[in-house]
Every structure is written in structure tokens, then in C-alpha cells.
Amino acid sequence: MSLTPSDKLPLLLAITGASGSVYGLRLLQYLIEAGQPVELMVSCAAEQVFAEELDLSLGNNPKSSLLNYLNLPLSSPLVWHNINNFGASVASGSYRTRGMAVVPCSLGSLAALSHGLSENLIHRAAAVCLKERRPLFVLVREMPFDLIQLRNMVSLTEAGAIVAAASPGFYHRPQSVADQIDFVVGRSLDQLGFDHHLFMRWKEESQPLPTTRTQAL
Ligand SMILES: Cc1cc2nc3c(=O)[nH]c(=O)nc-3n(C[C@H](O)[C@H](O)[C@H](O)COP(=O)(O)O)c2cc1C
């Protein structure tokens, strides 16, 4: 009998139909480059946002389209899940993962998650993370918020999730949009428990920053 460390368990990543899909793609790129297995779910609205914001069409082979867009090898540790497939591994709590990030999270998905709905695999996988007490990180992109949305954030926080807004800081003196994206993605990685050097931390000594960028930037 042995106890195996679970540091290579997959991270679940959902990209939903909020503006800022580039946050999700940059997070995916960074995780894969770091050798972290990722299991990805992309909502139908997110595909629409890809087209609107990034001129990205996933076509018939979404996994290879995404890897190609992110300049990642086809052999990358990425699993693509169709969000209508409730028989997927990630729909069950017995399938072990290190948690889930919803980046970006639309207000529609926020409402579904905070009410325990399971209308697609994203909702179900997030509900599984909550019931199994695994990390669930939700990056909302909207402004301003109405009371219903604020209450949904409170409910989700009470259920154990970490809710954040996609709001870049400026104290690290960003020189580009890419720097601002990396700040938000880096702070998301902080919450998910990953080491990174995506931006200069407050009072931190100078460190080389990554050179890879998404094609959109
Ligand atoms: C270009 C574009 C940008 C959008 N931006 C946002 C946004 O920033 N926040 C949001 O909550 N919804 C946004 N929406 C609306 C959502 O996509 C819509 O509510 C959808 O039903 C969300 O579905 P999903 O959560 O399954 O992805 C946007 C839609 C489009 C087409």
C-alpha cells in the first residue's frame, strides 16, 4: 500500500461567455507551459466571445484550434470536455482533481453556480468541487453589479468558493495590456496555489518576466 502525492491531479478550467476570454486563454497557456494537466470546458457563449474579441474560431477540432492559437504542442496535457456531456469524468466527485477555475465567469454562470444548477457540465463540475470541498475560483467580469449579482457572489463565497473581479492593479507599473492581463492571471494563480512570476509583486526584487504572449496581444 502506498500514499501517492496528488500534485499532478488535473485542474479544471471553464471559460464562460464574459468579456475577457483572453484571461482564460492566458491562464490555460501558463498552466500548460508549466506542465500542469488541465481539463477544459468552454461554454457556447464563450465561443462567441472568442470570435468577437480575438477573431478565434474553434471549428470542428476545438482542442487543436486552441493549442495552435496558444502556440502549444498538440501533445500538451489538455483534455477537452463538451459541456453537454454529463457523463464526463469531471461530473463525478469520485474523479479526483485539484479544483476548478472559472475564468472569466459570466454573471449567468455565476447565478447558476451560486444556485447549484447543473444545466451544463461547467455548472455540474463546479457543484462537484463545492460538495467535495475542493478549491473553486471564480473570476467575474462586469461593472457595475446589481444586488442580485452581489448576493450571488455572497452565496458562492459562503459555499466555499473564492470570488474575484477581473480588476488589474497599477502598482507594478504595467507597460502594456499584456502586463495587465498577466497581473490578473497571476493573482488568479495565487488563489489556485501555483507559483509564478507573471508580474512584479509589491516590494519584490526585480525578476525576469515571461516572454510568451497570446497572439492577440
Ligand atoms: C462579446 C460578448 C461579451 C459579453 N460580455 C459579458 C460580460 O462581460 N459579462 C457577462 O456576465 N456577460 C457577458 N456577455 C453575455 C453572456 O455571454 C451571456 O449572458 C451568456 O448567456 C452567458 O452564458 P455562459 O455563462 O453559459 O457562458 C457577453 C456576450 C458577448 C457576446
PDB file of C-alpha atoms and ligand atoms in Angstrom:
ATOM      1  CA  MET A   1       0.000   0.000   0.000  1.00  0.00           C
ATOM      2  CA  SER A   2       1.287   3.489  -0.775  1.00  0.00           C
ATOM      3  CA  LEU A   3       0.128   7.055  -0.405  1.00  0.00           C
ATOM      4  CA  THR A   4       0.773   8.877  -3.659  1.00  0.00           C
ATOM      5  CA  PRO A   5       1.197  12.645  -3.676  1.00  0.00           C
ATOM      6  CA  SER A   6      -1.551  14.224  -5.714  1.00  0.00           C
ATOM      7  CA  ASP A   7       0.354  17.196  -7.104  1.00  0.00           C
ATOM      8  CA  LYS A   8      -0.268  16.209 -10.740  1.00  0.00           C
ATOM      9  CA  LEU A   9      -4.014  15.997 -10.456  1.00  0.00           C
ATOM     10  CA  PRO A  10      -5.714  17.960 -13.246  1.00  0.00           C
ATOM     11  CA  LEU A  11      -7.019  21.448 -12.732  1.00  0.00           C
ATOM     12  CA  LEU A  12     -10.445  22.079 -14.249  1.00  0.00           C
ATOM     13  CA  LEU A  13     -10.747  25.295 -16.218  1.00  0.00           C
ATOM     14  CA  ALA A  14     -14.027  26.702 -17.515  1.00  0.00           C
ATOM     15  CA  ILE A  15     -14.154  29.661 -19.861  1.00  0.00           C
ATOM     16  CA  THR A  16     -17.612  31.221 -19.975  1.00  0.00           C
ATOM     17  CA  GLY A  17     -19.149  33.986 -22.050  1.00  0.00           C
ATOM     18  CA  ALA A  18     -17.927  37.096 -20.247  1.00  0.00           C
ATOM     19  CA  SER A  19     -15.741  39.675 -21.872  1.00  0.00           C
ATOM     20  CA  GLY A  20     -12.062  38.999 -21.186  1.00  0.00           C
ATOM     21  CA  SER A  21     -11.808  35.477 -22.583  1.00  0.00           C
ATOM     22  CA  VAL A  22      -8.129  36.271 -23.042  1.00  0.00           C
ATOM     23  CA  TYR A  23      -7.744  35.889 -19.262  1.00  0.00           C
ATOM     24  CA  GLY A  24      -8.863  32.268 -19.531  1.00  0.00           C
ATOM     25  CA  LEU A  25      -6.642  31.587 -22.517  1.00  0.00           C
ATOM     26  CA  ARG A  26      -3.561  33.156 -20.911  1.00  0.00           C
ATOM     27  CA  LEU A  27      -4.224  31.113 -17.755  1.00  0.00           C
ATOM     28  CA  LEU A  28      -4.515  27.964 -19.866  1.00  0.00           C
ATOM     29  CA  GLN A  29      -1.281  28.791 -21.716  1.00  0.00           C
ATOM     30  CA  TYR A  30       0.639  29.404 -18.496  1.00  0.00           C
ATOM     31  CA  LEU A  31      -0.595  26.230 -16.786  1.00  0.00           C
ATOM     32  CA  ILE A  32       0.174  24.012 -19.765  1.00  0.00           C
ATOM     33  CA  GLU A  33       3.636  25.547 -20.226  1.00  0.00           C
ATOM     34  CA  ALA A  34       4.261  24.822 -16.530  1.00  0.00           C
ATOM     35  CA  GLY A  35       3.331  21.145 -17.104  1.00  0.00           C
ATOM     36  CA  GLN A  36       0.043  21.309 -15.198  1.00  0.00           C
ATOM     37  CA  PRO A  37      -2.620  18.992 -16.704  1.00  0.00           C
ATOM     38  CA  VAL A  38      -5.782  20.932 -17.495  1.00  0.00           C
ATOM     39  CA  GLU A  39      -9.299  19.726 -18.285  1.00  0.00           C
ATOM     40  CA  LEU A  40     -11.101  22.439 -20.206  1.00  0.00           C
ATOM     41  CA  MET A  41     -14.758  23.357 -20.650  1.00  0.00           C
ATOM     42  CA  VAL A  42     -15.822  26.230 -22.883  1.00  0.00           C
ATOM     43  CA  SER A  43     -19.405  27.498 -22.931  1.00  0.00           C
ATOM     44  CA  CYS A  44     -21.238  28.282 -26.171  1.00  0.00           C
ATOM     45  CA  ALA A  45     -21.289  31.981 -25.282  1.00  0.00           C
ATOM     46  CA  ALA A  46     -17.530  31.881 -24.640  1.00  0.00           C
ATOM     47  CA  GLU A  47     -17.013  30.639 -28.194  1.00  0.00           C
ATOM     48  CA  GLN A  48     -18.999  33.667 -29.357  1.00  0.00           C
ATOM     49  CA  VAL A  49     -16.771  35.952 -27.268  1.00  0.00           C
ATOM     50  CA  PHE A  50     -13.637  34.291 -28.731  1.00  0.00           C
ATOM     51  CA  ALA A  51     -14.877  35.279 -32.182  1.00  0.00           C
ATOM     52  CA  GLU A  52     -15.831  38.830 -31.160  1.00  0.00           C
ATOM     53  CA  GLU A  53     -12.738  39.668 -29.109  1.00  0.00           C
ATOM     54  CA  LEU A  54      -9.959  37.513 -30.529  1.00  0.00           C
ATOM     55  CA  ASP A  55     -11.063  36.529 -34.056  1.00  0.00           C
ATOM     56  CA  LEU A  56     -10.701  32.962 -32.812  1.00  0.00           C
ATOM     57  CA  SER A  57     -12.928  30.214 -34.178  1.00  0.00           C
ATOM     58  CA  LEU A  58     -12.655  26.764 -32.596  1.00  0.00           C
ATOM     59  CA  GLY A  59     -14.213  24.919 -35.562  1.00  0.00           C
ATOM     60  CA  ASN A  60     -14.604  21.135 -35.543  1.00  0.00           C
ATOM     61  CA  ASN A  61     -11.445  20.440 -33.587  1.00  0.00           C
ATOM     62  CA  PRO A  62     -11.541  22.844 -30.630  1.00  0.00           C
ATOM     63  CA  LYS A  63      -8.607  21.311 -28.741  1.00  0.00           C
ATOM     64  CA  SER A  64      -6.135  21.613 -31.608  1.00  0.00           C
ATOM     65  CA  SER A  65      -7.517  25.058 -32.567  1.00  0.00           C
ATOM     66  CA  LEU A  66      -6.824  26.320 -29.054  1.00  0.00           C
ATOM     67  CA  LEU A  67      -3.381  24.719 -28.774  1.00  0.00           C
ATOM     68  CA  ASN A  68      -2.447  26.132 -32.143  1.00  0.00           C
ATOM     69  CA  TYR A  69      -3.690  29.608 -31.159  1.00  0.00           C
ATOM     70  CA  LEU A  70      -1.641  29.475 -27.952  1.00  0.00           C
ATOM     71  CA  ASN A  71       1.492  28.129 -29.694  1.00  0.00           C
ATOM     72  CA  LEU A  72       1.370  24.966 -27.624  1.00  0.00           C
ATOM     73  CA  PRO A  73       2.251  21.455 -28.871  1.00  0.00           C
ATOM     74  CA  LEU A  74      -0.548  19.042 -29.737  1.00  0.00           C
ATOM     75  CA  SER A  75       0.915  16.667 -27.134  1.00  0.00           C
ATOM     76  CA  SER A  76       0.083  19.173 -24.353  1.00  0.00           C
ATOM     77  CA  PRO A  77      -1.628  17.735 -21.224  1.00  0.00           C
ATOM     78  CA  LEU A  78      -5.028  19.163 -22.157  1.00  0.00           C
ATOM     79  CA  VAL A  79      -8.377  17.373 -22.087  1.00  0.00           C
ATOM     80  CA  TRP A  80     -11.326  18.997 -23.860  1.00  0.00           C
ATOM     81  CA  HIS A  81     -14.815  18.371 -22.467  1.00  0.00           C
ATOM     82  CA  ASN A  82     -18.021  19.000 -24.377  1.00  0.00           C
ATOM     83  CA  ILE A  83     -20.204  20.941 -21.943  1.00  0.00           C
ATOM     84  CA  ASN A  84     -23.266  18.851 -22.854  1.00  0.00           C
ATOM     85  CA  ASN A  85     -21.589  15.611 -21.810  1.00  0.00           C
ATOM     86  CA  PHE A  86     -22.826  14.916 -18.290  1.00  0.00           C
ATOM     87  CA  GLY A  87     -21.130  11.530 -18.440  1.00  0.00           C
ATOM     88  CA  ALA A  88     -17.687  13.171 -18.417  1.00  0.00           C
ATOM     89  CA  SER A  89     -15.189  12.282 -15.699  1.00  0.00           C
ATOM     90  CA  VAL A  90     -15.418  15.741 -14.135  1.00  0.00           C
ATOM     91  CA  ALA A  91     -19.161  15.301 -13.480  1.00  0.00           C
ATOM     92  CA  SER A  92     -18.343  12.877 -10.668  1.00  0.00           C
ATOM     93  CA  GLY A  93     -16.860  13.633  -7.267  1.00  0.00           C
ATOM     94  CA  SER A  94     -15.007  10.319  -7.350  1.00  0.00           C
ATOM     95  CA  TYR A  95     -12.834  11.696 -10.161  1.00  0.00           C
ATOM     96  CA  ARG A  96     -10.004  13.488  -8.388  1.00  0.00           C
ATOM     97  CA  THR A  97      -8.973  16.988  -9.387  1.00  0.00           C
ATOM     98  CA  ARG A  98      -7.112  19.808  -7.675  1.00  0.00           C
ATOM     99  CA  GLY A  99     -10.065  22.130  -8.077  1.00  0.00           C
ATOM    100  CA  MET A 100     -11.571  24.403 -10.678  1.00  0.00           C
ATOM    101  CA  ALA A 101     -11.209  27.899 -12.067  1.00  0.00           C
ATOM    102  CA  VAL A 102     -13.977  29.698 -13.968  1.00  0.00           C
ATOM    103  CA  VAL A 103     -12.091  32.395 -15.876  1.00  0.00           C
ATOM    104  CA  PRO A 104     -13.785  34.576 -16.916  1.00  0.00           C
ATOM    105  CA  CYS A 105     -17.143  33.876 -15.283  1.00  0.00           C
ATOM    106  CA  SER A 106     -20.265  35.427 -16.791  1.00  0.00           C
ATOM    107  CA  LEU A 107     -22.982  36.673 -14.500  1.00  0.00           C
ATOM    108  CA  GLY A 108     -25.217  33.970 -15.954  1.00  0.00           C
ATOM    109  CA  SER A 109     -22.786  31.250 -14.896  1.00  0.00           C
ATOM    110  CA  LEU A 110     -22.300  32.999 -11.542  1.00  0.00           C
ATOM    111  CA  ALA A 111     -26.069  32.752 -10.971  1.00  0.00           C
ATOM    112  CA  ALA A 112     -26.099  29.077 -11.944  1.00  0.00           C
ATOM    113  CA  LEU A 113     -23.137  28.217  -9.716  1.00  0.00           C
ATOM    114  CA  SER A 114     -24.491  30.108  -6.724  1.00  0.00           C
ATOM    115  CA  HIS A 115     -27.838  28.317  -7.014  1.00  0.00           C
ATOM    116  CA  GLY A 116     -26.422  24.839  -7.541  1.00  0.00           C
ATOM    117  CA  LEU A 117     -27.871  24.463 -11.051  1.00  0.00           C
ATOM    118  CA  SER A 118     -26.471  21.828 -13.392  1.00  0.00           C
ATOM    119  CA  GLU A 119     -27.632  22.928 -16.818  1.00  0.00           C
ATOM    120  CA  ASN A 120     -24.268  22.170 -18.388  1.00  0.00           C
ATOM    121  CA  LEU A 121     -21.042  20.378 -17.443  1.00  0.00           C
ATOM    122  CA  ILE A 122     -19.443  23.625 -16.204  1.00  0.00           C
ATOM    123  CA  HIS A 123     -22.161  24.056 -13.596  1.00  0.00           C
ATOM    124  CA  ARG A 124     -22.031  20.391 -12.607  1.00  0.00           C
ATOM    125  CA  ALA A 125     -18.219  20.303 -12.287  1.00  0.00           C
ATOM    126  CA  ALA A 126     -18.286  23.449 -10.129  1.00  0.00           C
ATOM    127  CA  ALA A 127     -21.013  21.975  -7.916  1.00  0.00           C
ATOM    128  CA  VAL A 128     -18.884  18.844  -7.545  1.00  0.00           C
ATOM    129  CA  CYS A 129     -15.918  20.961  -6.417  1.00  0.00           C
ATOM    130  CA  LEU A 130     -18.077  22.652  -3.796  1.00  0.00           C
ATOM    131  CA  LYS A 131     -19.549  19.428  -2.425  1.00  0.00           C
ATOM    132  CA  GLU A 132     -16.129  17.755  -2.368  1.00  0.00           C
ATOM    133  CA  ARG A 133     -14.662  20.847  -0.632  1.00  0.00           C
ATOM    134  CA  ARG A 134     -12.164  21.394  -3.450  1.00  0.00           C
ATOM    135  CA  PRO A 135     -10.998  24.880  -4.447  1.00  0.00           C
ATOM    136  CA  LEU A 136     -13.350  26.768  -6.757  1.00  0.00           C
ATOM    137  CA  PHE A 137     -12.079  30.086  -8.096  1.00  0.00           C
ATOM    138  CA  VAL A 138     -14.482  32.349  -9.977  1.00  0.00           C
ATOM    139  CA  LEU A 139     -13.260  35.438 -11.830  1.00  0.00           C
ATOM    140  CA  VAL A 140     -16.221  37.685 -12.604  1.00  0.00           C
ATOM    141  CA  ARG A 141     -16.027  40.343 -15.346  1.00  0.00           C
ATOM    142  CA  GLU A 142     -18.694  43.013 -15.171  1.00  0.00           C
ATOM    143  CA  MET A 143     -19.358  46.552 -13.945  1.00  0.00           C
ATOM    144  CA  PRO A 144     -21.387  47.772 -12.148  1.00  0.00           C
ATOM    145  CA  PHE A 145     -23.112  44.987 -10.174  1.00  0.00           C
ATOM    146  CA  ASP A 146     -26.766  44.842  -9.208  1.00  0.00           C
ATOM    147  CA  LEU A 147     -27.982  43.477  -5.876  1.00  0.00           C
ATOM    148  CA  ILE A 148     -28.853  40.055  -7.297  1.00  0.00           C
ATOM    149  CA  GLN A 149     -25.329  39.621  -8.638  1.00  0.00           C
ATOM    150  CA  LEU A 150     -23.764  40.791  -5.379  1.00  0.00           C
ATOM    151  CA  ARG A 151     -25.965  38.349  -3.447  1.00  0.00           C
ATOM    152  CA  ASN A 152     -24.941  35.545  -5.795  1.00  0.00           C
ATOM    153  CA  MET A 153     -21.294  36.343  -5.036  1.00  0.00           C
ATOM    154  CA  VAL A 154     -22.021  36.230  -1.307  1.00  0.00           C
ATOM    155  CA  SER A 155     -23.816  32.858  -1.644  1.00  0.00           C
ATOM    156  CA  LEU A 156     -20.955  31.376  -3.617  1.00  0.00           C
ATOM    157  CA  THR A 157     -18.421  32.681  -1.106  1.00  0.00           C
ATOM    158  CA  GLU A 158     -20.441  31.220   1.758  1.00  0.00           C
ATOM    159  CA  ALA A 159     -20.416  27.888  -0.061  1.00  0.00           C
ATOM    160  CA  GLY A 160     -16.611  27.946  -0.090  1.00  0.00           C
ATOM    161  CA  ALA A 161     -15.684  29.462  -3.452  1.00  0.00           C
ATOM    162  CA  ILE A 162     -13.238  32.319  -3.962  1.00  0.00           C
ATOM    163  CA  VAL A 163     -14.888  35.076  -5.978  1.00  0.00           C
ATOM    164  CA  ALA A 164     -12.717  37.737  -7.589  1.00  0.00           C
ATOM    165  CA  ALA A 165     -13.255  40.571 -10.034  1.00  0.00           C
ATOM    166  CA  ALA A 166     -11.045  40.922 -13.097  1.00  0.00           C
ATOM    167  CA  SER A 167      -9.555  44.212 -11.941  1.00  0.00           C
ATOM    168  CA  PRO A 168      -5.875  44.779 -12.787  1.00  0.00           C
ATOM    169  CA  GLY A 169      -3.710  46.785 -10.394  1.00  0.00           C
ATOM    170  CA  PHE A 170      -1.315  49.511 -11.428  1.00  0.00           C
ATOM    171  CA  TYR A 171       1.304  49.461  -8.659  1.00  0.00           C
ATOM    172  CA  HIS A 172       3.514  47.129 -10.723  1.00  0.00           C
ATOM    173  CA  ARG A 173       3.691  49.828 -13.444  1.00  0.00           C
ATOM    174  CA  PRO A 174       2.190  47.862 -16.381  1.00  0.00           C
ATOM    175  CA  GLN A 175       3.655  48.831 -19.753  1.00  0.00           C
ATOM    176  CA  SER A 176       1.076  47.076 -21.917  1.00  0.00           C
ATOM    177  CA  VAL A 177      -2.309  45.367 -21.997  1.00  0.00           C
ATOM    178  CA  ALA A 178      -0.383  42.077 -21.817  1.00  0.00           C
ATOM    179  CA  ASP A 179       1.117  43.210 -18.491  1.00  0.00           C
ATOM    180  CA  GLN A 180      -2.352  43.945 -17.140  1.00  0.00           C
ATOM    181  CA  ILE A 181      -3.656  40.564 -18.301  1.00  0.00           C
ATOM    182  CA  ASP A 182      -0.696  38.853 -16.637  1.00  0.00           C
ATOM    183  CA  PHE A 183      -1.426  40.695 -13.387  1.00  0.00           C
ATOM    184  CA  VAL A 184      -4.989  39.371 -13.274  1.00  0.00           C
ATOM    185  CA  VAL A 185      -3.900  35.871 -14.340  1.00  0.00           C
ATOM    186  CA  GLY A 186      -1.052  35.925 -11.804  1.00  0.00           C
ATOM    187  CA  ARG A 187      -3.366  36.910  -8.959  1.00  0.00           C
ATOM    188  CA  SER A 188      -5.688  34.091 -10.093  1.00  0.00           C
ATOM    189  CA  LEU A 189      -2.753  31.633  -9.949  1.00  0.00           C
ATOM    190  CA  ASP A 190      -2.025  32.893  -6.423  1.00  0.00           C
ATOM    191  CA  GLN A 191      -5.528  31.874  -5.363  1.00  0.00           C
ATOM    192  CA  LEU A 192      -5.187  28.497  -7.035  1.00  0.00           C
ATOM    193  CA  GLY A 193      -1.925  27.825  -5.210  1.00  0.00           C
ATOM    194  CA  PHE A 194       0.529  27.967  -8.134  1.00  0.00           C
ATOM    195  CA  ASP A 195       3.949  29.652  -8.114  1.00  0.00           C
ATOM    196  CA  HIS A 196       4.562  32.132 -10.906  1.00  0.00           C
ATOM    197  CA  HIS A 197       6.475  35.233 -11.934  1.00  0.00           C
ATOM    198  CA  LEU A 198       3.837  36.849 -14.116  1.00  0.00           C
ATOM    199  CA  PHE A 199       4.197  40.292 -12.566  1.00  0.00           C
ATOM    200  CA  MET A 200       6.403  42.145 -10.103  1.00  0.00           C
ATOM    201  CA  ARG A 201       4.973  41.843  -6.607  1.00  0.00           C
ATOM    202  CA  TRP A 202       4.828  44.802  -4.278  1.00  0.00           C
ATOM    203  CA  LYS A 203       8.260  45.309  -2.655  1.00  0.00           C
ATOM    204  CA  GLU A 204       9.667  42.342  -4.588  1.00  0.00           C
ATOM    205  CA  GLU A 205      13.160  42.428  -6.149  1.00  0.00           C
ATOM    206  CA  SER A 206      13.295  42.539  -9.954  1.00  0.00           C
ATOM    207  CA  GLN A 207      12.771  39.148 -11.669  1.00  0.00           C
ATOM    208  CA  PRO A 208      12.696  38.223 -15.378  1.00  0.00           C
ATOM    209  CA  LEU A 209       9.113  38.230 -16.630  1.00  0.00           C
ATOM    210  CA  PRO A 210       7.822  35.664 -19.145  1.00  0.00           C
ATOM    211  CA  THR A 211       8.166  36.431 -22.841  1.00  0.00           C
ATOM    212  CA  THR A 212       5.361  34.271 -24.249  1.00  0.00           C
ATOM    213  CA  ARG A 213       2.130  36.040 -25.059  1.00  0.00           C
ATOM    214  CA  THR A 214      -1.123  35.080 -26.715  1.00  0.00           C
ATOM    215  CA  GLN A 215      -1.321  36.015 -30.384  1.00  0.00           C
ATOM    216  CA  ALA A 216      -3.972  38.580 -29.561  1.00  0.00           C
ATOM    217  CA  LEU A 217      -1.571  40.767 -27.605  1.00  0.00           C
TER     218      LEU A 217
HETATM  219  C1  LIG B   1     -18.992  39.840 -26.867  1.00  0.00           C
HETATM  220  C2  LIG B   1     -19.769  39.487 -25.625  1.00  0.00           C
HETATM  221  C3  LIG B   1     -19.353  39.985 -24.407  1.00  0.00           C
HETATM  222  C4  LIG B   1     -20.044  39.678 -23.235  1.00  0.00           C
HETATM  223  N1  LIG B   1     -19.572  40.153 -22.048  1.00  0.00           N
HETATM  224  C5  LIG B   1     -20.152  39.769 -20.893  1.00  0.00           C
HETATM  225  C6  LIG B   1     -19.564  40.136 -19.649  1.00  0.00           C
HETATM  226  O1  LIG B   1     -18.536  40.815 -19.582  1.00  0.00           O
HETATM  227  N2  LIG B   1     -20.158  39.683 -18.511  1.00  0.00           N
HETATM  228  C7  LIG B   1     -21.281  38.874 -18.545  1.00  0.00           C
HETATM  229  O2  LIG B   1     -21.750  38.472 -17.484  1.00  0.00           O
HETATM  230  N3  LIG B   1     -21.860  38.532 -19.723  1.00  0.00           N
HETATM  231  C8  LIG B   1     -21.322  38.949 -20.893  1.00  0.00           C
HETATM  232  N4  LIG B   1     -21.883  38.564 -22.098  1.00  0.00           N
HETATM  233  C9  LIG B   1     -23.182  37.872 -22.081  1.00  0.00           C
HETATM  234  C10 LIG B   1     -23.047  36.342 -21.801  1.00  0.00           C
HETATM  235  O3  LIG B   1     -22.275  35.752 -22.810  1.00  0.00           O
HETATM  236  C11 LIG B   1     -24.445  35.713 -21.738  1.00  0.00           C
HETATM  237  O4  LIG B   1     -25.118  36.150 -20.572  1.00  0.00           O
HETATM  238  C12 LIG B   1     -24.424  34.202 -21.760  1.00  0.00           C
HETATM  239  O5  LIG B   1     -25.722  33.708 -21.570  1.00  0.00           O
HETATM  240  C13 LIG B   1     -23.527  33.608 -20.717  1.00  0.00           C
HETATM  241  O6  LIG B   1     -23.560  32.191 -20.848  1.00  0.00           O
HETATM  242  P1  LIG B   1     -22.466  31.254 -20.175  1.00  0.00           P
HETATM  243  O7  LIG B   1     -22.339  31.668 -18.763  1.00  0.00           O
HETATM  244  O8  LIG B   1     -23.008  29.864 -20.343  1.00  0.00           O
HETATM  245  O9  LIG B   1     -21.188  31.415 -20.936  1.00  0.00           O
HETATM  246  C14 LIG B   1     -21.196  38.870 -23.277  1.00  0.00           C
HETATM  247  C15 LIG B   1     -21.611  38.363 -24.526  1.00  0.00           C
HETATM  248  C16 LIG B   1     -20.904  38.661 -25.676  1.00  0.00           C
HETATM  249  C17 LIG B   1     -21.363  38.098 -26.988  1.00  0.00           C
END
